[in-house]
PDB file of C-alpha atoms in Angstrom:
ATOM      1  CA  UNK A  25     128.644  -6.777  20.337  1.00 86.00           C
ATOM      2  CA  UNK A  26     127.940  -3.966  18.336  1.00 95.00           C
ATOM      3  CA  UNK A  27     124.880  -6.448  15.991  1.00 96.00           C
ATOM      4  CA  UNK A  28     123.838  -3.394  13.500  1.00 97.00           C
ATOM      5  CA  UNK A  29     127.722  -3.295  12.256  1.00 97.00           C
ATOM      6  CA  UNK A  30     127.651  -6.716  12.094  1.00 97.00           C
ATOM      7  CA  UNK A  31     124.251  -7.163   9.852  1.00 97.00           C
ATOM      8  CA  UNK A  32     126.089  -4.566   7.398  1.00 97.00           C
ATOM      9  CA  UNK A  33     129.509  -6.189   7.541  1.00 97.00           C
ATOM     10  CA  UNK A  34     127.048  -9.460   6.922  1.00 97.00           C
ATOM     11  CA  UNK A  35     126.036  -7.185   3.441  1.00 96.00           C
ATOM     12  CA  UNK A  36     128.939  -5.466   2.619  1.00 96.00           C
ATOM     13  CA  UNK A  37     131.139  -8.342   2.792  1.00 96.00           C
ATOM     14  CA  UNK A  38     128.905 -10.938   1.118  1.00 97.00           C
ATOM     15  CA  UNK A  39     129.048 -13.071   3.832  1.00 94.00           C
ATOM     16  CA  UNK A  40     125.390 -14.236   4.698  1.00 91.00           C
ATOM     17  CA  UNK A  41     126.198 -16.545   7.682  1.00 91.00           C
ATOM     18  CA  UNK A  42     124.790 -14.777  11.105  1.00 93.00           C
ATOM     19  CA  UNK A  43     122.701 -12.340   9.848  1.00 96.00           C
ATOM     20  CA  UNK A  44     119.565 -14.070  10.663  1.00 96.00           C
ATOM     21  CA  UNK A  45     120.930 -14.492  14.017  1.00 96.00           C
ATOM     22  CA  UNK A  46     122.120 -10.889  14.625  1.00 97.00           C
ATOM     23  CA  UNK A  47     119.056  -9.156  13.802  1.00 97.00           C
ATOM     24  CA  UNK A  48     116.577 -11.986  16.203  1.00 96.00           C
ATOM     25  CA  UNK A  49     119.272 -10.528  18.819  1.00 96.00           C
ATOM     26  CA  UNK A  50     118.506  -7.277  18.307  1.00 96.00           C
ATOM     27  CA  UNK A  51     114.459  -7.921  17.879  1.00 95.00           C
ATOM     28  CA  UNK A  52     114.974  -9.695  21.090  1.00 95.00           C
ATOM     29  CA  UNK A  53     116.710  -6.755  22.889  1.00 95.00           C
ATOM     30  CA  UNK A  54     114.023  -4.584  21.592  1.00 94.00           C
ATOM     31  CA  UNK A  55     115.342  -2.769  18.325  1.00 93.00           C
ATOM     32  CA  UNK A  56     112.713  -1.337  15.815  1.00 89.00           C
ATOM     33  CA  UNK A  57     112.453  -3.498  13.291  1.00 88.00           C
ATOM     34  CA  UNK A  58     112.159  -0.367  10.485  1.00 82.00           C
ATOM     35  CA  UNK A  59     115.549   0.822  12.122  1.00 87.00           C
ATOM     36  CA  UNK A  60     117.477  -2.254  11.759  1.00 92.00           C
ATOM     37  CA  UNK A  61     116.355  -1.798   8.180  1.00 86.00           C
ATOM     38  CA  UNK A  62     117.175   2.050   8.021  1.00 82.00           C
ATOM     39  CA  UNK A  63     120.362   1.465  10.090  1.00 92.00           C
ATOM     40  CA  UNK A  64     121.658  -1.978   9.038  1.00 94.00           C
ATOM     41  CA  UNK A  65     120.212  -3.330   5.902  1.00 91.00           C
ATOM     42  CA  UNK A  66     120.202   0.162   3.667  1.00 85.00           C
ATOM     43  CA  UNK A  67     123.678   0.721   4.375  1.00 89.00           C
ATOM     44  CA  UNK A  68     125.072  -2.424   3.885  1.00 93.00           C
ATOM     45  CA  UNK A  69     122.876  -2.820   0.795  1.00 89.00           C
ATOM     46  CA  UNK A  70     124.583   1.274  -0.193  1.00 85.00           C
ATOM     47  CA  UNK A  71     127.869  -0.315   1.054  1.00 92.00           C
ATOM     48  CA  UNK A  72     127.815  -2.759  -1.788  1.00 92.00           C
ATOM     49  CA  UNK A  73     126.582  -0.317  -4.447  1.00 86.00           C
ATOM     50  CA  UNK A  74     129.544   1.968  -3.628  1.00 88.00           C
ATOM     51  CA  UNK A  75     131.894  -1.061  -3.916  1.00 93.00           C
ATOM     52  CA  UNK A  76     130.045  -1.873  -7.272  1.00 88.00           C
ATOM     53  CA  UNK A  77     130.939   1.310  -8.871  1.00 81.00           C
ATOM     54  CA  UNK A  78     134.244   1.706  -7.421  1.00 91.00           C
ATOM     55  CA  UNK A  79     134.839  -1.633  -9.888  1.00 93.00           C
ATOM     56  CA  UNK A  80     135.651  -3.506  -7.040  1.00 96.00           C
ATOM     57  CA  UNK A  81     132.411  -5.611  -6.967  1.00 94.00           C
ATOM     58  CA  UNK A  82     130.774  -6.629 -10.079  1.00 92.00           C
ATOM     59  CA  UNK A  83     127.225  -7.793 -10.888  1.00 86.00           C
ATOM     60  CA  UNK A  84     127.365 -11.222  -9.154  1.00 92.00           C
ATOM     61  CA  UNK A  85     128.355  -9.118  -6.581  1.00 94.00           C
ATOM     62  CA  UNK A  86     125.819  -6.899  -6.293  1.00 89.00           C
ATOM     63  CA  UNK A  87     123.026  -9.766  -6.925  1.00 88.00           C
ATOM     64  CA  UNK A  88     124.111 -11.514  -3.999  1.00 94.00           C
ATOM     65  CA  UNK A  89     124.048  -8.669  -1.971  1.00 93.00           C
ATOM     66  CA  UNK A  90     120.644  -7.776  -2.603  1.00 89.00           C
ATOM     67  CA  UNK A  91     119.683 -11.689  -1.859  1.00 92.00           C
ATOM     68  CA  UNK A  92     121.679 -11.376   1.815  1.00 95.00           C
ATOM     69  CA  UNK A  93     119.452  -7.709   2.170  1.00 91.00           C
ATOM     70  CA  UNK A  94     116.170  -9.157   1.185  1.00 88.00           C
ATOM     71  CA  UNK A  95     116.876 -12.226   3.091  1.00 94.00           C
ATOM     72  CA  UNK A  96     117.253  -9.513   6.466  1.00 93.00           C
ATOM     73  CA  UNK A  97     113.958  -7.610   4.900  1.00 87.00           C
ATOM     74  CA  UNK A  98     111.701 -11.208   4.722  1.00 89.00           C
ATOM     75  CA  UNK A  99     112.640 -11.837   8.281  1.00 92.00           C
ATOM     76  CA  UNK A 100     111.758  -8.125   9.254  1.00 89.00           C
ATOM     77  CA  UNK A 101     108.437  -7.176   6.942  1.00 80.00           C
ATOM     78  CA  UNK A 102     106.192  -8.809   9.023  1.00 84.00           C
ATOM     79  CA  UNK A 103     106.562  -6.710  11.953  1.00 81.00           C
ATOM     80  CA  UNK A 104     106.693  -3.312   9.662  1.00 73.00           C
ATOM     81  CA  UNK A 105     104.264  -1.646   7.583  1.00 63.00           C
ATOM     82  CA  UNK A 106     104.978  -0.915   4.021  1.00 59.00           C
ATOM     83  CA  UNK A 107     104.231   3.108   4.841  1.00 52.00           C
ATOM     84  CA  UNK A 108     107.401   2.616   7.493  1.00 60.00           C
ATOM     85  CA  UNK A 109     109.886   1.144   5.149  1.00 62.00           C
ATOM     86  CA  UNK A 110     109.290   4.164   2.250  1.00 65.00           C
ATOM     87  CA  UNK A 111     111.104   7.188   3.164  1.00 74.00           C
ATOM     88  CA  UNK A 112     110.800   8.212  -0.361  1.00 88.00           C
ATOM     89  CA  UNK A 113     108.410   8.592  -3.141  1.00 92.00           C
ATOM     90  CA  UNK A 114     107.012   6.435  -5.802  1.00 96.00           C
ATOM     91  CA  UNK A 115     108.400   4.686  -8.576  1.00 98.00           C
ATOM     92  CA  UNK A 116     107.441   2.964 -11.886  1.00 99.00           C
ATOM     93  CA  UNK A 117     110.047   1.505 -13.812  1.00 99.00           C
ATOM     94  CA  UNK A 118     110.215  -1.212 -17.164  1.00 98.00           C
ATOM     95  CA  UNK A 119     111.850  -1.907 -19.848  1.00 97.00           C
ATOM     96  CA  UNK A 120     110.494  -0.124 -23.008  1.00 98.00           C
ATOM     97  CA  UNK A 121     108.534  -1.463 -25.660  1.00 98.00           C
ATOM     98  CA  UNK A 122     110.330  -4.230 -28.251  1.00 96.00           C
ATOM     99  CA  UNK A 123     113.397  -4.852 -25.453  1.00 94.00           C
ATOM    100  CA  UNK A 124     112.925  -7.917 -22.998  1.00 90.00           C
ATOM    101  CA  UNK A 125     116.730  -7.246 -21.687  1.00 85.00           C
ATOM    102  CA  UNK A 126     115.593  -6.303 -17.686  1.00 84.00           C
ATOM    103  CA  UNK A 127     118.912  -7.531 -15.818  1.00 80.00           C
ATOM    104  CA  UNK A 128     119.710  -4.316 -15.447  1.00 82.00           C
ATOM    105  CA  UNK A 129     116.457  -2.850 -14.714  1.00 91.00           C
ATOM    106  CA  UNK A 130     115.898  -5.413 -11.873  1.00 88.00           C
ATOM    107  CA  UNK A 131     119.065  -4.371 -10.342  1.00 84.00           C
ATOM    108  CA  UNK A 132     118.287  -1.022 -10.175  1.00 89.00           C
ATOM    109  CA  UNK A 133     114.174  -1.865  -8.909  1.00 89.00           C
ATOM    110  CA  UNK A 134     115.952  -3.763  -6.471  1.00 83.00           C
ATOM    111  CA  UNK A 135     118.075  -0.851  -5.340  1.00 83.00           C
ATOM    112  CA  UNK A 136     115.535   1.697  -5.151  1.00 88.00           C
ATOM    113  CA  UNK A 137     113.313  -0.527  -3.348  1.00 84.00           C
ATOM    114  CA  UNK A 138     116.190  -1.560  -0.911  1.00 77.00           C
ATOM    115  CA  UNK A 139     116.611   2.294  -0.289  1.00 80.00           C
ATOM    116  CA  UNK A 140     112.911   3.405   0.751  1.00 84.00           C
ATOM    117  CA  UNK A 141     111.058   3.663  -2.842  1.00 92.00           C
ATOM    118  CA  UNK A 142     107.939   2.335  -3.521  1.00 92.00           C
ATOM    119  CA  UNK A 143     108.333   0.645  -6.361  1.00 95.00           C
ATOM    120  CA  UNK A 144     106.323  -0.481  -9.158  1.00 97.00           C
ATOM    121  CA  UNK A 145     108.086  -2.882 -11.610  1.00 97.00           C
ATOM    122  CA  UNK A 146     106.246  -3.488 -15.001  1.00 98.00           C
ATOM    123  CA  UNK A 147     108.971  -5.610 -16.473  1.00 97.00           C
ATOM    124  CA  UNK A 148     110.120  -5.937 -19.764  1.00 96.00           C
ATOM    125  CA  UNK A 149     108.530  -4.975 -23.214  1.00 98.00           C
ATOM    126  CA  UNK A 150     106.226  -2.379 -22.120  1.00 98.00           C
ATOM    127  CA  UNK A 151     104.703   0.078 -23.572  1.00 98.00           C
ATOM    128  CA  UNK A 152     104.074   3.498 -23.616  1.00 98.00           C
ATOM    129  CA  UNK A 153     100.402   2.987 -23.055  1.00 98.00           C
ATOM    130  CA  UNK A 154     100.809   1.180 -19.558  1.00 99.00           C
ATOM    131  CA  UNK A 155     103.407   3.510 -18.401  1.00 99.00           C
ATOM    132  CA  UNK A 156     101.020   6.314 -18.850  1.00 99.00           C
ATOM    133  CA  UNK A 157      98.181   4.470 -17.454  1.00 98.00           C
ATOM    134  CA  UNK A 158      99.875   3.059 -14.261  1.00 98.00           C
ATOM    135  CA  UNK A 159     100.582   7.039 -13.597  1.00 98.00           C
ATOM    136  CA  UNK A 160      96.957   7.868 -14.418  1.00 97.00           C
ATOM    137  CA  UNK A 161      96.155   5.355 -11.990  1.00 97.00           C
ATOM    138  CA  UNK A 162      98.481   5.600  -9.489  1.00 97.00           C
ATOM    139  CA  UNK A 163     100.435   8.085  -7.102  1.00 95.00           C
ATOM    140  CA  UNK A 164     103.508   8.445  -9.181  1.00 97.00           C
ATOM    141  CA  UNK A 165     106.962  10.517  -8.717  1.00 97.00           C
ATOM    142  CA  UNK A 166     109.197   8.947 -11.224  1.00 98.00           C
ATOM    143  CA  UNK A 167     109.096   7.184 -14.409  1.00 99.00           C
ATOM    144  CA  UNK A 168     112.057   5.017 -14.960  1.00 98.00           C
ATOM    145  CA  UNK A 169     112.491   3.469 -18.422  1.00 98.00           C
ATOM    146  CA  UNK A 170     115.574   1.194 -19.601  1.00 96.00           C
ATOM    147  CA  UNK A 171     116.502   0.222 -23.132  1.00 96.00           C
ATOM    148  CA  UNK A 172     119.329  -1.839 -24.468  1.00 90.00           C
ATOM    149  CA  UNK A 173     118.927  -1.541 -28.004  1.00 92.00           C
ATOM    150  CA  UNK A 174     119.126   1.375 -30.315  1.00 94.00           C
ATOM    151  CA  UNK A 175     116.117  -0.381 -32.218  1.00 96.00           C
ATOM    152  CA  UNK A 176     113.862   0.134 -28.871  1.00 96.00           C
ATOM    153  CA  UNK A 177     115.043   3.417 -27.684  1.00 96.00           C
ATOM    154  CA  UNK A 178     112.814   5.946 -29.451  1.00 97.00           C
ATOM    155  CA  UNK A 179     109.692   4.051 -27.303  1.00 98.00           C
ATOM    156  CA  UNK A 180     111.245   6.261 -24.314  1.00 98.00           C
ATOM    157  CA  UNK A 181     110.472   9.384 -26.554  1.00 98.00           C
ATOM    158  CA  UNK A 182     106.838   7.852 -26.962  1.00 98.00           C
ATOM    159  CA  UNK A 183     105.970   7.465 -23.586  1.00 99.00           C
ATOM    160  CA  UNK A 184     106.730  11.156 -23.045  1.00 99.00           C
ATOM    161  CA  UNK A 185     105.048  12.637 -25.795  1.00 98.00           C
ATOM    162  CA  UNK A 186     102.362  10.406 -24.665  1.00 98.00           C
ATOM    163  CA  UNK A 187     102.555  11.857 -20.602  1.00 98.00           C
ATOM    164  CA  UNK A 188     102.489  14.998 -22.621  1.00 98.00           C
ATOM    165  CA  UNK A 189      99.495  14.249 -24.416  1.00 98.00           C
ATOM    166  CA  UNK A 190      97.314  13.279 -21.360  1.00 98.00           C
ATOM    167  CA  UNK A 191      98.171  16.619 -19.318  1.00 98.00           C
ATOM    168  CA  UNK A 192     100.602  14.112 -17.152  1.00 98.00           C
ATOM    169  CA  UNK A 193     104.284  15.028 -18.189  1.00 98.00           C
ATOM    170  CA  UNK A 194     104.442  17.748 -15.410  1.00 97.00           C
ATOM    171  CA  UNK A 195     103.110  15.264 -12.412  1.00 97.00           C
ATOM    172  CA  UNK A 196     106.585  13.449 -13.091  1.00 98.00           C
ATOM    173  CA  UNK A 197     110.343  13.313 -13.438  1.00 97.00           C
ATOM    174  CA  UNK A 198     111.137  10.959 -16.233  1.00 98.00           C
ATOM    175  CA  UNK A 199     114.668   8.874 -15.743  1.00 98.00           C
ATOM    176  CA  UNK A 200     116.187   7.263 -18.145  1.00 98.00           C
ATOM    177  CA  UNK A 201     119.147   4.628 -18.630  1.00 95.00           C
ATOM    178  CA  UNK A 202     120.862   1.706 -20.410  1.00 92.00           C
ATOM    179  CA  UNK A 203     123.840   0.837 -22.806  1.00 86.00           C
ATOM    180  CA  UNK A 204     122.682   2.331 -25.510  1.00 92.00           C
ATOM    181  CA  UNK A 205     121.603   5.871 -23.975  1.00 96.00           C
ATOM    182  CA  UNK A 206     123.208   8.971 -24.000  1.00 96.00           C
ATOM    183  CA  UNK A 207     122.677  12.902 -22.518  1.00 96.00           C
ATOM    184  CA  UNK A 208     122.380  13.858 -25.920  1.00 97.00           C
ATOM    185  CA  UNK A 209     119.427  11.686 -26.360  1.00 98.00           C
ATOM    186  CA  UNK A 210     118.189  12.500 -23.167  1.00 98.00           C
ATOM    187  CA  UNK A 211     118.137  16.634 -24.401  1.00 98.00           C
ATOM    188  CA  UNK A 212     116.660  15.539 -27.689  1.00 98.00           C
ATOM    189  CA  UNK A 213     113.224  13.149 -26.119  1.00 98.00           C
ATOM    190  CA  UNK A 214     113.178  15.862 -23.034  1.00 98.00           C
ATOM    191  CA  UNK A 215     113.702  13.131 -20.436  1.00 98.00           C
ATOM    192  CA  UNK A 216     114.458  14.797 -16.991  1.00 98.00           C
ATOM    193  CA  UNK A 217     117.867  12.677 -16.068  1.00 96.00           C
ATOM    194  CA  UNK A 218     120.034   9.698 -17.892  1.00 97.00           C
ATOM    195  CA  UNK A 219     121.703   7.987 -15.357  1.00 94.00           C
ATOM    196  CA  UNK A 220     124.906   5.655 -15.873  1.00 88.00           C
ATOM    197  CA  UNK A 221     124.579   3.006 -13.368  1.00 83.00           C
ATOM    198  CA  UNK A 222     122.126   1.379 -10.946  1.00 81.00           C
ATOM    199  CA  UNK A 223     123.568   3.643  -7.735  1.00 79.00           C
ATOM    200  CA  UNK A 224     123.170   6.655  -9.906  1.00 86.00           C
ATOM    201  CA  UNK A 225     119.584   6.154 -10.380  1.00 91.00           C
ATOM    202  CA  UNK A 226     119.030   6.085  -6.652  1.00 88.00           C
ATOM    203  CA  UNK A 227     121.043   8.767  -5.554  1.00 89.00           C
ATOM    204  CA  UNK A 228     119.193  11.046  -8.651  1.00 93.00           C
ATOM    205  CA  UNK A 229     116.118   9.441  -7.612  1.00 94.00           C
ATOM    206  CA  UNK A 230     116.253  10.321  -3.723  1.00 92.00           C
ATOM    207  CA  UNK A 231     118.071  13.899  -4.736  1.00 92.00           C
ATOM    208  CA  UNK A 232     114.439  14.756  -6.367  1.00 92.00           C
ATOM    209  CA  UNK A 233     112.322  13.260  -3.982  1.00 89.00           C
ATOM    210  CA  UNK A 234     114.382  14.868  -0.934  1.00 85.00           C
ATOM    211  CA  UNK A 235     114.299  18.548  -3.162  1.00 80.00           C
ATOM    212  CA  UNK A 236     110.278  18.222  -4.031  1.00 69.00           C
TER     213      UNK A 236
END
């Protein structure tokens, strides 16, 4: 039995029961831990994504994927270190200042995490102040900010003027997404990318981190 295409089927198809099993078999037999996770988990986790924007899947969808995934990632952690599992760079992501919508923002934390980012989630209502500190503080790639409301959107223009101000803005690509965001206003604040769903952001996110 082939147990890595059965851990993603376990993902893909939202059907949790086994999983558990499947990957003790393969610890059992030997398997790297880190590449059950690179060669199971991811993909199922990407499976479900790809489903997601195809329409076929739909948030409840993609939560429950992510709890099967995580489920397979508490069982493995122990046995990996956290410089095995990131194959990427580093992320911080929140929802700007004023908004405390973060469904959104968790799915896409979530996401990037599941795929190999380090990832630094400041939740909801933050400001531009402790975006720019965490990257004065910490090594930083990408600063992902989500808004909701048109009311709460001009704090992602802010926080860049802000980077700008403390000689940071070139140490980082800035992403930026949510209902209420366009390209346009991504020209006008001089954010580096708007994406338009959760499996956007990661594929942007690992496009830069793959070209740096």
């Amino acid at each position: 039995m082939d147990y890595i295409e059965k851990i993603k089927e376990c993902i893909s198809d939202l059907e949790e029961e086994g999983m558990l099993g499947y990957i003790e078999k393969l610890l059992e037999v030997g398997e790297e831990p880190i590449e059950i996770v690179n060669r199971a988990l991811i993909p199922g986790i990407e499976n479900v994504g790809a489903l997601y924007q195809e329409g076929e899947y739909f948030i409840p969808e993609l939560l429950y994927g992510l709890e099967i995934m995580n489920q397979g990632m508490d069982m493995l952690l122990p046995y990996i270190s956290k410089s095995q599992t990131r194959r990427y760079g580093n992320v911080v992501i929140g929802t700007v200042e004023g908004d405390t919508h973060d469904i959104g923002k968790n799915i896409v934390a979530s996401l990037l995490e599941a795929s190999g980012f380090g990832v630094t989630d400041l939740g909801h209502d933050v400001a531009p102040e402790q975006f720019v500190c965490h990257v004065k503080e910490h090594d930083t790639d990408i600063v992902a900010m989500s808004a909701l409301l048109t009311s709460t959107m001009g704090a992602m223009g802010d926080t860049i003027e802000l980077l700008k101000k403390e000689g940071l803005r070139d140490k980082v690509k800035v992403m930026i997404g949510g209902a209420v965001i366009t390209e346009e206003f991504r020209e006008k604040i001089g954010a580096d990318m708007f994406c338009v769903s959760a499996m956007d952001t990661v594929k942007a996110a690992k496009q830069y981190c793959e070209g740096k």
